[in-house]
Short mmCIF file of C-alpha atoms in Angstrom, two decimals:
data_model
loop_
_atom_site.label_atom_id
_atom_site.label_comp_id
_atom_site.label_asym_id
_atom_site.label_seq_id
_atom_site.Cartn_x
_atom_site.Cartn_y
_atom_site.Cartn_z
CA UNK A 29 -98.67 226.63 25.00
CA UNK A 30 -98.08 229.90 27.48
CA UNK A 31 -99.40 227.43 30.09
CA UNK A 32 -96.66 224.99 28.96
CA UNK A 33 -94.13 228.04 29.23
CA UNK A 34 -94.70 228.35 32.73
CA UNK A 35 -96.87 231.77 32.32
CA UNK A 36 -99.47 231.82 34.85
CA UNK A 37 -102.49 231.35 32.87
CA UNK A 38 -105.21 231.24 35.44
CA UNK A 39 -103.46 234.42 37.67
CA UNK A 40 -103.04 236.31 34.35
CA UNK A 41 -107.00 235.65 33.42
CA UNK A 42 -107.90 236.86 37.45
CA UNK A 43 -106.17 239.81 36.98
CA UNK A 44 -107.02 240.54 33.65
CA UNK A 45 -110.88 240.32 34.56
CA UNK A 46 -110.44 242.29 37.53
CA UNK A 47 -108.97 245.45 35.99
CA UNK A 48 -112.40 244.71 33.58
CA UNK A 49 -114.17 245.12 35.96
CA UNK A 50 -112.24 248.71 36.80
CA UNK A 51 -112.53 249.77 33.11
CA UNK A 52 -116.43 249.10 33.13
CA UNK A 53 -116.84 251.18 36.42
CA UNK A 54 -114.88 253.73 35.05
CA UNK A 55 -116.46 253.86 31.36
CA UNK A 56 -119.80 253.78 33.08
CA UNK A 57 -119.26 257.38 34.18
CA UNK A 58 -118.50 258.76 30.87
CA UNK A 59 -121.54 256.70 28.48
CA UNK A 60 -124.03 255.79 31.54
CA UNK A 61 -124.01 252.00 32.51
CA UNK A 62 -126.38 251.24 29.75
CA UNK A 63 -123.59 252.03 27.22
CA UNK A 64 -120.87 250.45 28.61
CA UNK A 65 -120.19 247.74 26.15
CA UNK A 66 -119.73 250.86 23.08
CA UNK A 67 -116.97 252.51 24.59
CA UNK A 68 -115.60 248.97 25.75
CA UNK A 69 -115.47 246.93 22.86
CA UNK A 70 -116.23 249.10 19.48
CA UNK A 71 -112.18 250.81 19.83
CA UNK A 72 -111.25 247.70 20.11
CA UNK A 73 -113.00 246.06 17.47
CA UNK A 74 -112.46 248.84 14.82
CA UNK A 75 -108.31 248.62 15.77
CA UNK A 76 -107.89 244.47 14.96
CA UNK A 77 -110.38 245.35 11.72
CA UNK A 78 -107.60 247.61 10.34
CA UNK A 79 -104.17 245.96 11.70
CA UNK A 80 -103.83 242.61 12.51
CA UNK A 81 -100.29 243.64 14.63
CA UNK A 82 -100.96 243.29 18.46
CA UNK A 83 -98.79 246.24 19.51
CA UNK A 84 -100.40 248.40 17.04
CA UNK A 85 -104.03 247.35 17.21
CA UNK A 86 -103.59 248.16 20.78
CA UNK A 87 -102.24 251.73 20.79
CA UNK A 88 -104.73 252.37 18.26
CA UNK A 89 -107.28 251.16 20.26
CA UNK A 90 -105.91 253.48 22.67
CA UNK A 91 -106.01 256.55 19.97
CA UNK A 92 -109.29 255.52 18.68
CA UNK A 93 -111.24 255.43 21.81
CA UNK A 94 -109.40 258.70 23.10
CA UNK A 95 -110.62 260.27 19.90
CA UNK A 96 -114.77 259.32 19.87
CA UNK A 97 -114.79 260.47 23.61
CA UNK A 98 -113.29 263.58 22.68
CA UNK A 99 -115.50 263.71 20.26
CA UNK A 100 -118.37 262.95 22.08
CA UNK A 101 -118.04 265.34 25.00
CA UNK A 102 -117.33 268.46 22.52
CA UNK A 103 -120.34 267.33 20.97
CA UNK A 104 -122.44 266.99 23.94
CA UNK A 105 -121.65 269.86 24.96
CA UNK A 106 -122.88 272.10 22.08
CA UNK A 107 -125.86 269.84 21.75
CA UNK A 108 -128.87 269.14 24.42
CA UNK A 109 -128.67 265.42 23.64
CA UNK A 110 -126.93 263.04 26.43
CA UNK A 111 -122.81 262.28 25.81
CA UNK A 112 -123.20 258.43 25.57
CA UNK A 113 -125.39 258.47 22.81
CA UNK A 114 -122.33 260.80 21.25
CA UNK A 115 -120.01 258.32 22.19
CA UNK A 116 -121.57 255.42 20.90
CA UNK A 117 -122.48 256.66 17.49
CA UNK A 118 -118.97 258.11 16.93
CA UNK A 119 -117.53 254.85 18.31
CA UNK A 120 -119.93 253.13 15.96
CA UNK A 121 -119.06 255.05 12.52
CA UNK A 122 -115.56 254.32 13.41
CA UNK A 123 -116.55 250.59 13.20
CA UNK A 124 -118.64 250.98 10.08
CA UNK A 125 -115.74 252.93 8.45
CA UNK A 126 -113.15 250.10 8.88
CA UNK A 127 -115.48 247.51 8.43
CA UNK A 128 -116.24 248.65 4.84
CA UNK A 129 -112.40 250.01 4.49
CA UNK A 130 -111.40 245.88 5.18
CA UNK A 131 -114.10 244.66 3.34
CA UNK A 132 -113.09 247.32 -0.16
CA UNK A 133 -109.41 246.37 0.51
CA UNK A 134 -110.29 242.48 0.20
CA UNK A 135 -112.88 242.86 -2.93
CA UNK A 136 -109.63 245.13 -4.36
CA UNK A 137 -107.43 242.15 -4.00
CA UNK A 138 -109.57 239.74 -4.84
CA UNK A 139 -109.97 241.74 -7.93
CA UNK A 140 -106.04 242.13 -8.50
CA UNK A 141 -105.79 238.51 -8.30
CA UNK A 142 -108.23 237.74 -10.38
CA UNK A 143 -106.92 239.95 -13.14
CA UNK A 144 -103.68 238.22 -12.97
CA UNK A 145 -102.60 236.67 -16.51
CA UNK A 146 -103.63 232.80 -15.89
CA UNK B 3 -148.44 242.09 55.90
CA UNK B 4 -151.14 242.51 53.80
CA UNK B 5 -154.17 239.90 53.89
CA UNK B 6 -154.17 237.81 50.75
CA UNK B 7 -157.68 237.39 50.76
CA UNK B 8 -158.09 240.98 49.64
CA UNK B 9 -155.56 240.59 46.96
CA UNK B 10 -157.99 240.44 43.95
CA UNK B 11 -160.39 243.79 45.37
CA UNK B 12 -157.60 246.19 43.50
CA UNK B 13 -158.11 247.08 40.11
CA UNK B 14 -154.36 247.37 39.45
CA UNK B 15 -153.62 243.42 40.77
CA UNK B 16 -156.51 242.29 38.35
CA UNK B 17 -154.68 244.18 35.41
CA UNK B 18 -151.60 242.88 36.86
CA UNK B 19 -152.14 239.21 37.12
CA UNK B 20 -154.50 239.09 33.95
CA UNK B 21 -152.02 240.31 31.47
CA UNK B 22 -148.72 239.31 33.99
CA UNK B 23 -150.13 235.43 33.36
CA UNK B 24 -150.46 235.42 29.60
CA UNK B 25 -147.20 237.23 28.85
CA UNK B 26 -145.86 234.66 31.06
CA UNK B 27 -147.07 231.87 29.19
CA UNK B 28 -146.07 233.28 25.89
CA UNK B 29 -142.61 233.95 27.32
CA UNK B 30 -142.44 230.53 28.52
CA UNK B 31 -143.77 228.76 25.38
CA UNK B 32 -142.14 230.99 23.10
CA UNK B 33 -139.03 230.84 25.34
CA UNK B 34 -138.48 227.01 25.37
CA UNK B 35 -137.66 227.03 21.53
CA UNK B 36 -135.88 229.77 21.60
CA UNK B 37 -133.08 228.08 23.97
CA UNK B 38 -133.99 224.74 22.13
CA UNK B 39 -132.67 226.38 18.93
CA UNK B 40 -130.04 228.32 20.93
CA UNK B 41 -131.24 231.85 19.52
CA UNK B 42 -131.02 233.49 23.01
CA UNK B 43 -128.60 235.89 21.39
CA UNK B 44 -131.41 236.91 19.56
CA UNK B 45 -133.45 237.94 22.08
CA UNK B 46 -130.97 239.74 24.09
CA UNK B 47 -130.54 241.79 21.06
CA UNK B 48 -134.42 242.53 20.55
CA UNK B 49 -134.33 243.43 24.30
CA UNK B 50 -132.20 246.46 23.24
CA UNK B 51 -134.51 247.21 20.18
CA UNK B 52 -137.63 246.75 22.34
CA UNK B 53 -135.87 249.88 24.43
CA UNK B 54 -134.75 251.93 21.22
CA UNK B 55 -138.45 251.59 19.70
CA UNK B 56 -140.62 252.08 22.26
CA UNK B 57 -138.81 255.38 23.37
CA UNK B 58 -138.64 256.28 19.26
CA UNK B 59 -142.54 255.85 19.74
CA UNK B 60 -142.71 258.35 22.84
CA UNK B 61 -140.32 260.69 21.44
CA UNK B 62 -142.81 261.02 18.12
CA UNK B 63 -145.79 261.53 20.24
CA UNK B 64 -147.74 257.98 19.58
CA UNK B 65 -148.51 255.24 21.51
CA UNK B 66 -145.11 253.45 22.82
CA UNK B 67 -146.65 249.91 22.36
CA UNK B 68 -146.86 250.97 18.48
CA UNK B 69 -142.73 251.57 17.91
CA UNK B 70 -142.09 248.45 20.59
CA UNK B 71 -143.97 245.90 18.76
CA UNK B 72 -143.42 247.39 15.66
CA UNK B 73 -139.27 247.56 16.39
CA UNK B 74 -139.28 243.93 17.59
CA UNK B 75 -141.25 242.49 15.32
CA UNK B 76 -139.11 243.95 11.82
CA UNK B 77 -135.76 243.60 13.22
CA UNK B 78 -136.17 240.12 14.31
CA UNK B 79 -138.30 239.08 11.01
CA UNK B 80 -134.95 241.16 9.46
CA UNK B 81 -132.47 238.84 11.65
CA UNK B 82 -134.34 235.67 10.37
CA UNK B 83 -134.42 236.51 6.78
CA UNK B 84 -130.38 237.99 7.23
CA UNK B 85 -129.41 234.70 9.36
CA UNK B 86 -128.13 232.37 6.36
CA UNK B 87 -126.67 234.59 4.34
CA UNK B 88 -124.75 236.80 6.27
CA UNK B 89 -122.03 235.54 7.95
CA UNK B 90 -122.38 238.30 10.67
CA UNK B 91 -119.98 237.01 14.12
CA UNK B 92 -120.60 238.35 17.50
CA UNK B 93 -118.21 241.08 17.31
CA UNK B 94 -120.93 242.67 14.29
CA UNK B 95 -124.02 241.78 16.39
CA UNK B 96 -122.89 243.66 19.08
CA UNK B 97 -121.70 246.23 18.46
CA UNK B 98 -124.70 247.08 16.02
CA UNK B 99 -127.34 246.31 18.85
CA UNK B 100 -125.10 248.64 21.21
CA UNK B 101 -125.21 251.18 19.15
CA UNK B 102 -129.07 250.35 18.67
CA UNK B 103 -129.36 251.37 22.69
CA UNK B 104 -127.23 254.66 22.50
CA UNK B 105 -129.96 255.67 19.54
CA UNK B 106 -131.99 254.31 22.34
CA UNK B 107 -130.95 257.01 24.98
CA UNK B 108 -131.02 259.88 22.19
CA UNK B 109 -134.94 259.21 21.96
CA UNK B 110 -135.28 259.13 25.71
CA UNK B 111 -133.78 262.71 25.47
CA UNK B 112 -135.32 263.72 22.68
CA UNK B 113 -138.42 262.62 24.64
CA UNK B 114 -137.60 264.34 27.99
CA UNK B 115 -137.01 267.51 26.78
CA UNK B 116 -140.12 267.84 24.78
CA UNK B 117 -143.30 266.08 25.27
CA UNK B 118 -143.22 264.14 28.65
CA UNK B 119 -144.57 266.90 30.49
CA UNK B 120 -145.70 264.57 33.41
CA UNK B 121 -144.26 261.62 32.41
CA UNK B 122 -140.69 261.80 33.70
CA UNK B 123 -140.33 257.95 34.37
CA UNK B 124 -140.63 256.51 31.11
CA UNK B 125 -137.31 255.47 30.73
CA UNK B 126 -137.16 253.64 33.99
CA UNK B 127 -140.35 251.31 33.20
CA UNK B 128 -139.68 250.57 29.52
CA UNK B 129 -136.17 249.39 31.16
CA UNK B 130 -137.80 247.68 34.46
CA UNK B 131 -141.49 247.47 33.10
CA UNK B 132 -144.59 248.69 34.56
CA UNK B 133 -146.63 246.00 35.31
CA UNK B 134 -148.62 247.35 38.16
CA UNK B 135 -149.29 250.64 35.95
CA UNK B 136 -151.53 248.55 33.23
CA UNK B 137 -154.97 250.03 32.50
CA UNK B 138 -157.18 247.41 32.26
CA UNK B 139 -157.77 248.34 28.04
CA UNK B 140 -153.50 248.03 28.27
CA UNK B 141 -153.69 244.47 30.41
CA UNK B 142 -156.77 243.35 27.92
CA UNK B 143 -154.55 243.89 25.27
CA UNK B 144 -151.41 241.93 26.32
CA UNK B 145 -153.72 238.96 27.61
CA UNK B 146 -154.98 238.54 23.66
CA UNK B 147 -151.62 239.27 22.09
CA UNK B 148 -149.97 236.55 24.91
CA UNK B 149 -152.87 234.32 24.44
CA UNK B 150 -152.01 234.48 20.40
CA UNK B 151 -148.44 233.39 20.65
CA UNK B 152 -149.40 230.46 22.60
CA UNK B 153 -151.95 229.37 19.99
CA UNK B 154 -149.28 230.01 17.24
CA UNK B 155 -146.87 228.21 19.08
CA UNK B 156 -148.88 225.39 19.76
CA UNK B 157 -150.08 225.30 16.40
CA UNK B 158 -146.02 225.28 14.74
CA UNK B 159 -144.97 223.49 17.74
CA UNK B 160 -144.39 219.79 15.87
CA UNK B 161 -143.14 221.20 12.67
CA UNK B 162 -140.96 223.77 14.78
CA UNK B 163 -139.55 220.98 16.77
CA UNK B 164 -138.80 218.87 13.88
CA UNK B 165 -136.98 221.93 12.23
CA UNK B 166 -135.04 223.03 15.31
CA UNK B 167 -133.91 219.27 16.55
CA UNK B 168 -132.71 218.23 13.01
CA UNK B 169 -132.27 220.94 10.10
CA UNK B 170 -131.33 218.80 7.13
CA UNK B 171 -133.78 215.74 7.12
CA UNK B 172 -136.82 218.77 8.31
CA UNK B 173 -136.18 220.06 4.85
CA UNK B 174 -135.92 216.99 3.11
CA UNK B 175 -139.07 215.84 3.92
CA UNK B 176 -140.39 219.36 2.85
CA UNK B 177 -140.92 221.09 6.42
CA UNK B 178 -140.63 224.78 5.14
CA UNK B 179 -137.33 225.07 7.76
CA UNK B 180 -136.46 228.44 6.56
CA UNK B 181 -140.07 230.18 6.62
CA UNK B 182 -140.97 228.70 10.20
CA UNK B 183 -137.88 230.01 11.32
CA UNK B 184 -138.40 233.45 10.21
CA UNK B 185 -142.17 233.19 11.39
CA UNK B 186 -140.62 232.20 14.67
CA UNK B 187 -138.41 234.96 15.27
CA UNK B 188 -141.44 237.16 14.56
CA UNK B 189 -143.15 235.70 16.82
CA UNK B 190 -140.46 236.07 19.51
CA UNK B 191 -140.28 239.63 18.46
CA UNK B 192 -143.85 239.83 19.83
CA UNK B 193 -142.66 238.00 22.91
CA UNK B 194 -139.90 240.57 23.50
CA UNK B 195 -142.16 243.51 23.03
CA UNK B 196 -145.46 241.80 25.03
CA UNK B 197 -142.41 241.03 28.22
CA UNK B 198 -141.01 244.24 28.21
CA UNK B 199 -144.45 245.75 29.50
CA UNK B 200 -143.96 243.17 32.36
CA UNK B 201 -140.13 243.11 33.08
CA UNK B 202 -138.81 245.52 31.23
CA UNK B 203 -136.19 245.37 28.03
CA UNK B 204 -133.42 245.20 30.55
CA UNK B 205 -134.75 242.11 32.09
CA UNK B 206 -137.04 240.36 29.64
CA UNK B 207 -133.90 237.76 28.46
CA UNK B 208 -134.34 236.60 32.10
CA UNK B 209 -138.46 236.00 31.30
CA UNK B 210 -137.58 234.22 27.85
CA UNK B 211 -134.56 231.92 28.79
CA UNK B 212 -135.34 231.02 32.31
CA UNK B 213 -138.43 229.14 32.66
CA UNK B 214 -136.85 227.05 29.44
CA UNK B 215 -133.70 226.61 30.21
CA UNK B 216 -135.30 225.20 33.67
CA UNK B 217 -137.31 223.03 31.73
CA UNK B 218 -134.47 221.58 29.87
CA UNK B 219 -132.62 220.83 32.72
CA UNK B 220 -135.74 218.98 34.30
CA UNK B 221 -137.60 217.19 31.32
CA UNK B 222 -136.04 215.25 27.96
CA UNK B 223 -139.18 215.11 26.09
CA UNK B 224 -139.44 218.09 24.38
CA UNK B 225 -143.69 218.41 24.75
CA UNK B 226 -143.29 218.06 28.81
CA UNK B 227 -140.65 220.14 28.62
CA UNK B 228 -142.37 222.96 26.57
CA UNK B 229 -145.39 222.40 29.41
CA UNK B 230 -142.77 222.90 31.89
CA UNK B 231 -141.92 226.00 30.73
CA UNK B 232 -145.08 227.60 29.92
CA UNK B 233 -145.97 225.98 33.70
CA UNK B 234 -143.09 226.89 35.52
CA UNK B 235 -142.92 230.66 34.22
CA UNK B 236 -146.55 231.59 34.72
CA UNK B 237 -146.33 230.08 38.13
CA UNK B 238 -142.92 232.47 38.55
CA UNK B 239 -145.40 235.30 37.28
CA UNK B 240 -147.39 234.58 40.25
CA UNK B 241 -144.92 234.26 43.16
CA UNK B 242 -143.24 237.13 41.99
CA UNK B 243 -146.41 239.60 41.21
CA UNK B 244 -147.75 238.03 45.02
CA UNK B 245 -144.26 238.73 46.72
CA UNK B 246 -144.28 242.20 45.18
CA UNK B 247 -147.80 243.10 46.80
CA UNK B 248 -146.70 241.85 49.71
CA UNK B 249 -143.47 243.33 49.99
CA UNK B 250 -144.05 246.98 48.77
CA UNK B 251 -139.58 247.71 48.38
CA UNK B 252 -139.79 245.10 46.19
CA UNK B 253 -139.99 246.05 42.45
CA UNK B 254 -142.37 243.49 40.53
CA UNK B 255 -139.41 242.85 37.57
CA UNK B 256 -136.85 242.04 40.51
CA UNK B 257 -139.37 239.47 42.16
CA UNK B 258 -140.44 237.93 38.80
CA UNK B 259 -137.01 237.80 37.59
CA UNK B 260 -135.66 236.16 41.55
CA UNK B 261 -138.27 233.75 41.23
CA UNK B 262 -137.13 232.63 37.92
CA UNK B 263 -133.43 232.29 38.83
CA UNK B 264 -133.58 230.61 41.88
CA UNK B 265 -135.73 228.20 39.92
CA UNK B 266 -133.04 227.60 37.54
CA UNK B 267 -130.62 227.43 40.12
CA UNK B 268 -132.64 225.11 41.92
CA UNK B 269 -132.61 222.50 39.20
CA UNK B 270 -128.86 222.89 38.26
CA UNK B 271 -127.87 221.90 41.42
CA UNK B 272 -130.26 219.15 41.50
CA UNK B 273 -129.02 218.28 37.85
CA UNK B 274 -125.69 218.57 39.31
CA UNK B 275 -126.29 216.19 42.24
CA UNK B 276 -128.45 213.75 39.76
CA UNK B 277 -125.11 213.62 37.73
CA UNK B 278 -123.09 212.42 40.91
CA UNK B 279 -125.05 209.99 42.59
CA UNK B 280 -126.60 208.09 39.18
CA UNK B 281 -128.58 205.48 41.41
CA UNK B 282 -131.94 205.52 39.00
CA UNK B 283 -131.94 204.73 35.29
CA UNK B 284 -134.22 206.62 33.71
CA UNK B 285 -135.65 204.82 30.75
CA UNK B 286 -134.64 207.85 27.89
CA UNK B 287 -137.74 207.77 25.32
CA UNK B 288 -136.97 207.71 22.10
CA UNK B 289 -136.76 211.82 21.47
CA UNK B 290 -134.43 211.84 24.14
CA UNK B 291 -131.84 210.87 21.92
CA UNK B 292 -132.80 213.10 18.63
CA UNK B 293 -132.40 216.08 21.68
CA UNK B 294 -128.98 214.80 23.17
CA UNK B 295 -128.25 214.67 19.53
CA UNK B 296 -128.87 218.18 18.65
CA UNK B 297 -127.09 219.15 21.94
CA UNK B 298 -123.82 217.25 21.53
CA UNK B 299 -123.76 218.15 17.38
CA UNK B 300 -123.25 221.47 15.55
CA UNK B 301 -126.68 223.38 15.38
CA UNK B 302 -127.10 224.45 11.73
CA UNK B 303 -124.75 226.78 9.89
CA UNK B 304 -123.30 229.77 10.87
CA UNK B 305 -126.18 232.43 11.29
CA UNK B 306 -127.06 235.45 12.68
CA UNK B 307 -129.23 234.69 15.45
CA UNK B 308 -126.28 232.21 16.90
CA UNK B 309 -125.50 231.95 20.43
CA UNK B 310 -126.99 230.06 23.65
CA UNK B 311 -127.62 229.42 27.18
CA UNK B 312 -125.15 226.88 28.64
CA UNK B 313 -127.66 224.96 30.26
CA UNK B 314 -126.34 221.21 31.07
#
């Protein structure tokens, strides 16, 4: 369909991959190259679990992973243990906690519906 | 150059090839079903709890083989049982198993900074194994364990096959599809754990999907292909564990692993080139077409340990 449009589908997906490749060379100085993939995708992943609006799960995405690195280097440094293990377990809880905030907000519905009058 | 003739005389190249040549085999063996039931997901995920419990291991002062095996072999028995029920995508997987490694790294800290006194470079060869650092007790050790995942293999390997090519009519004729498949993933948990003391976690996907995926592209019979593997990665144990003697720069995980992929690569392109100039006909046997079946259709339901090598 955006290929139909006349958007440059193939440039777009070049670039796009590219300035990956950036992100993971610069996120690899913060968690350690090991760790990578935490600061990289769990953001992300926790934002689209709570909004399903594109503009919005991005600048939260933005907020979220801003926040657990934050996080991660205050706790790091009060703490002898290493700042990507900080990172990922904050990024992580932040998962966890909208994972089970989606998954109570769907049983609630499901429950309101059900107790609808037939 | 070093003369090959005096290859065997060290006592580290003995433990080396002994234990290097059954992991191999199990790896290969083990391997072939794992990228015939397109798990390989699965493994890449017990690569990162093969890490996280063999440094949980050092870090409480015991023997790291006893948290690695241990680690492997209840997370991927828990991934087995968790696998039809839970309908667990990608996204869950992996970000569970990368936050798996960063518990990883806390136990490598936690280990560091109070009991590896000499041992400073555990981290890098539970990563990158430390196959030319096996005591001979260690190597005699792996040799048995490798040598009993081939025999449990070969022993599952018809009822396995049956299960893994076609789900439904397995179970119908009262193959126990759901207990061999947790049994398997046990048994690749072993594999993980028995390959990381060889390649290391980082690289011990590369051990497990290789030689198979090779094997795949080479053979349709599923038994030649399963000797393939098992063949073709003990034989990439070898070359690699020889080139690394011989070339000192040369880590023995980076040789085995080389060997393995140019191997692969090797028969793509002559898959590739097969493709394009079809002057042969092969005569298919008749499991060629239950296996082109199982590639071309839907593999079972949705499960946990889904995912898979692109391999045609």
């Amino acid at each position: 369909m955006a290929a139909a449009k006349g958007v440059a589908v193939r440039g777009l997906s070049i670039a796009f991959l590219v300035l990956l490749g950036a992100a993971t060379a610069e996120t690899a100085q913060i968690t350690g190259a090991l760790l990578v993939f935490a600061l990289l995708m769990m953001p992300a992943a926790t934002a689209q679990r709570l909004t399903p609006r594109p503009v919005a799960s991005l600048v939260l995405t933005v907020v979220i992973g801003w926040a657990v690195t934050w996080a991660g280097l205050i706790a790091a440094y009060y703490s002898p243990y290493p700042i990507g293990f900080y990172v990922t377990s904050f990024a992580f809880a932040a998962y966890l906690a909208a994972h089970l905030a989606a998954h109570a907000r769907h049983q609630w519905r499901r429950h309101m519906l059900a107790g609808a009058p037939a | 150059m070093s003369s090959f003739g005096s290859i065997f005389s060290h006592p580290f190249l003995q433990h080396a090839f002994l234990a290097g040549t059954a992991i191999a085999a199990a790896c290969g063996i083990a391997g072939f079903f794992l990228v015939l039931r397109a798990q390989v997901f699965t493994g890449d995920a017990l690569s990162h709890v093969a890490f996280t419990g063999a440094l949980a291991a050092l870090a409480a002062g015991i023997d790291l083989r006893l948290g690695l095996f241990t680690a492997t072999i209840v997370v991927a028995v828990v991934i087995g049982a968790l696998g039809r029920r839970g309908r667990a995508d990608d996204v869950v997987i992996g970000n569970v198993f990368a936050w798996i490694l960063g518990l990883g790294v806390f136990f490598l800290t936690v280990y560091t900074t109070s009991r590896s006194t000499a041992n400073g470079t555990a981290g890098t060869s539970v990563l990158f194994g430390s196959i030319f650092g096996l005591s001979g007790g260690q190597a005699a050790t792996a040799a048995v364990i490798g040598a009993g995942i081939v025999a449990a293999i070969l022993v599952m390997a018809r009822p396995l096959l049956f299960a893994s090519v076609d789900e439904a009519v397995a179970a119908a004729r009262g193959v126990p599809v759901r207990a061999l498949g947790i049994v398997f993933l046990a048994i690749i948990g072993a594999t993980a754990a028995e390959a990381t003391q060889a390649v290391g976690a980082m690289l011990l996907l590369g051990l497990l999907a290789a030689p198979a995926a090779t094997a795949l592209l080479l053979s349709d019979r599923p038994f030649r292909g399963l000797a393939i593997s098992t063949g073709l990665a003990v034989t990439e144990m070898w070359v690699g564990l020889a080139l690394s003697y011989a070339v000192p720069a040369m880590p023995p995980s980076f040789a085995i692993i080389a060997c393995a992929t140019a191997a692969y690569l090797a028969a793509f392109a002559a898959a590739r080139l097969r493709r394009r100039h079809p002057h042969r006909r092969r005569q298919a046997p008749l499991t060629a077409s239950v296996i082109h079946a199982s590639h071309g259709g839907t593999m079972a339901s949705p499960s946990l340990a889904q995912g898979g090598v692109e391999h045609r």
